[in-house]
Amino acid sequence: MDVLVVGGGIAGLAMARALRRRDVPVTVAERGDSDTGGLAINLPGNAVTAFAALGLADGLQKLGRTTHRREYRSARDRLLFAVDEDAFWGPEARPRCVRRSDLLALLADGLDAPVRRPLTVTAVRPVPGGAEATFGDGARQTFGFAAGADGVHSVVRATAMPAGATGTQTALLSAASWRFMATNPGVDCWTVWSGRGGAFLLIPVDDDTVYGYASATGGGAVSADASWLQNTFGDYPPPVRRVLDGLTDLYHSPVEEVRTGTWASGNCVLIGDAAHATAPVWAQGAALAIEDGLVLADLLADGDWDGAGARYEQLRRERVTHVQAATDRFSRAAALPVWLRDRLLPRIGPRTYHATYDPLRHPFPTP
C-alpha cells in the first residue's frame, strides 16, 4: 500500500523523493493547481547536507548564490558582529539563498511518484494497519501510512492527532512579517539591520537580486499596510532605503509557530512545519523538514509501518527541541532595549551562532 503525503511543497516533495530512493510507493496530494512558488529561501549548512542526502547536491549548486558571510548591524549601520559561514560550514555545506520556485522544480525533477493536484484532503484518520483519507469530493481511500506535510494549518494535525495537538501560536519574535524580492542595493552577504522598530534582512539570491524579510521584534505588531515598512525603516541605512523606494511585489503574513506534544498517531505522522514550525530566526524550516523526511523514509523502508511513527518522533525530538529553544532565546534577546542589545551582541552574538549551529553540523540520528 502507498504512503500518502499530504502537501506538495518542499517538505512533501522531499519526503516523496526520500521514499522513492528507498523503493517505497508514495502518492502526493497537493491542493494547489501549480508547482510554482514565489520569493526565496535561505538554506543553512544542514539544509544543504540534507539535499545532498536526497541525491541533489549537484543540482542545488546550480541554483541561487552561496552565502559566504553574515553581518549583524545596528539601525545606524554599525557592524555588531560577523560570521564567516564558509569557514564554519566547510566547502560541502556552504549555505545558499535560492528562489523557492527553483527549489521546488529541483525536488520534483525526475520524481518517480504521482503528484495529484489540485487534490484537497479534508481529513486523515488512523485506522488499523493504515490511514484513511477523505478528499474534497467526499471520496475516501485507505493508505498504508500518511505523512502530513501540509504546513502550519495542517489538516492532518487537526484530524489525525489526539486532542490538544492542533494549536498554533504567535511567534515570540514578531506577530507578522513582510517578505519580498528586490534589486540588490549593493549588499554582498547575508545582512540584517536591527533597531527599535524591527529587523530588516537582505540576502543576495543572484548578482542582481536580493531576498528580503522585515519584521518587528519583541512580538510587536506588523501592519498589513505596506506603509508600515517606510514608517519603521525609513531612517535605516542607504541600502535599506533604496530597497524600500523600489518595492512593488510584497508578501505579508503572520509569523506562527507550532508546538505540539505529539507528531504521531497510529500510522499517521507530521513532518516539517505541520509538526514544528518556528520563527525563521535560524532558517530551519526546510532543513528540519527534509531531515524529517529522510528519517521517516528509512523507517518505512524497514517495513515496520505500525511502529514507525513513534520511532520517528523519538529520533527527531531532541534536534527540533534544540532549534525551538535557540529560537526562543534569540527572540527574547531581540526584545531587549536597543542600547543594551547593541552593547551585548558583539560579545554574545558569535557565541549564540555557534551554540545554535554547532549541533546541527553533526549528523542527525537515524534508524
PDB file of C-alpha atoms in Angstrom, residues 40-42 67 69-73 85 97 173 178-182 185 187 189-195 198-204 210-215 229 233 236 239-240 243-244 247 280-283 330:
ATOM      1  CA  ALA A  40      13.246  32.735  -1.990  1.00  0.00           C
ATOM      2  CA  ILE A  41      14.552  30.640   0.862  1.00  0.00           C
ATOM      3  CA  ASN A  42      17.785  30.713   2.847  1.00  0.00           C
ATOM      4  CA  THR A  67      26.035  32.848   1.420  1.00  0.00           C
ATOM      5  CA  ARG A  69      29.262  35.632   5.329  1.00  0.00           C
ATOM      6  CA  ARG A  70      26.718  37.023   7.805  1.00  0.00           C
ATOM      7  CA  GLU A  71      26.684  40.558   9.133  1.00  0.00           C
ATOM      8  CA  TYR A  72      24.576  41.790  12.047  1.00  0.00           C
ATOM      9  CA  ARG A  73      24.326  45.600  12.005  1.00  0.00           C
ATOM     10  CA  GLU A  85      29.973  30.925   7.097  1.00  0.00           C
ATOM     11  CA  CYS A  97      19.909  31.517  -0.885  1.00  0.00           C
ATOM     12  CA  LEU A 173       9.823  37.411  17.710  1.00  0.00           C
ATOM     13  CA  TRP A 178       6.895  41.254   5.143  1.00  0.00           C
ATOM     14  CA  ARG A 179       8.821  39.293   2.510  1.00  0.00           C
ATOM     15  CA  PHE A 180       9.902  40.465  -0.924  1.00  0.00           C
ATOM     16  CA  MET A 181      12.340  40.259  -3.816  1.00  0.00           C
ATOM     17  CA  ALA A 182      14.179  43.439  -4.792  1.00  0.00           C
ATOM     18  CA  PRO A 185      21.179  47.751  -3.388  1.00  0.00           C
ATOM     19  CA  VAL A 187      24.966  44.116  -0.346  1.00  0.00           C
ATOM     20  CA  CYS A 189      26.369  38.937   2.018  1.00  0.00           C
ATOM     21  CA  TRP A 190      23.569  37.984   4.424  1.00  0.00           C
ATOM     22  CA  THR A 191      22.941  41.320   6.188  1.00  0.00           C
ATOM     23  CA  VAL A 192      20.450  42.296   8.871  1.00  0.00           C
ATOM     24  CA  TRP A 193      19.878  45.733  10.409  1.00  0.00           C
ATOM     25  CA  SER A 194      18.095  45.821  13.774  1.00  0.00           C
ATOM     26  CA  GLY A 195      16.711  48.845  15.571  1.00  0.00           C
ATOM     27  CA  GLY A 198      12.255  45.965  13.901  1.00  0.00           C
ATOM     28  CA  ALA A 199      14.737  43.998  11.833  1.00  0.00           C
ATOM     29  CA  PHE A 200      15.384  44.244   8.088  1.00  0.00           C
ATOM     30  CA  LEU A 201      17.210  41.368   6.369  1.00  0.00           C
ATOM     31  CA  LEU A 202      18.642  41.218   2.838  1.00  0.00           C
ATOM     32  CA  ILE A 203      20.256  38.133   1.263  1.00  0.00           C
ATOM     33  CA  PRO A 204      21.676  38.077  -2.284  1.00  0.00           C
ATOM     34  CA  VAL A 210      18.107  40.121  -3.038  1.00  0.00           C
ATOM     35  CA  TYR A 211      15.533  38.301  -0.963  1.00  0.00           C
ATOM     36  CA  GLY A 212      14.214  40.482   1.843  1.00  0.00           C
ATOM     37  CA  TYR A 213      12.500  39.872   5.167  1.00  0.00           C
ATOM     38  CA  ALA A 214      11.244  42.548   7.549  1.00  0.00           C
ATOM     39  CA  SER A 215       9.578  42.083  10.922  1.00  0.00           C
ATOM     40  CA  LEU A 229       7.773  49.448   6.166  1.00  0.00           C
ATOM     41  CA  PHE A 233      12.674  51.505   8.413  1.00  0.00           C
ATOM     42  CA  TYR A 236      17.668  52.995   8.260  1.00  0.00           C
ATOM     43  CA  PRO A 239      20.783  50.034   1.285  1.00  0.00           C
ATOM     44  CA  VAL A 240      17.521  49.629   3.205  1.00  0.00           C
ATOM     45  CA  VAL A 243      15.125  48.768  -1.389  1.00  0.00           C
ATOM     46  CA  LEU A 244      12.105  50.438   0.214  1.00  0.00           C
ATOM     47  CA  LEU A 247       9.457  47.718  -3.722  1.00  0.00           C
ATOM     48  CA  PRO A 280      12.663  31.868  10.765  1.00  0.00           C
ATOM     49  CA  VAL A 281      15.414  33.128  13.081  1.00  0.00           C
ATOM     50  CA  TRP A 282      17.763  30.277  12.172  1.00  0.00           C
ATOM     51  CA  ALA A 283      16.221  29.383   8.780  1.00  0.00           C
ATOM     52  CA  PHE A 330      17.172  34.795  20.229  1.00  0.00           C
TER      53      PHE A 330
END
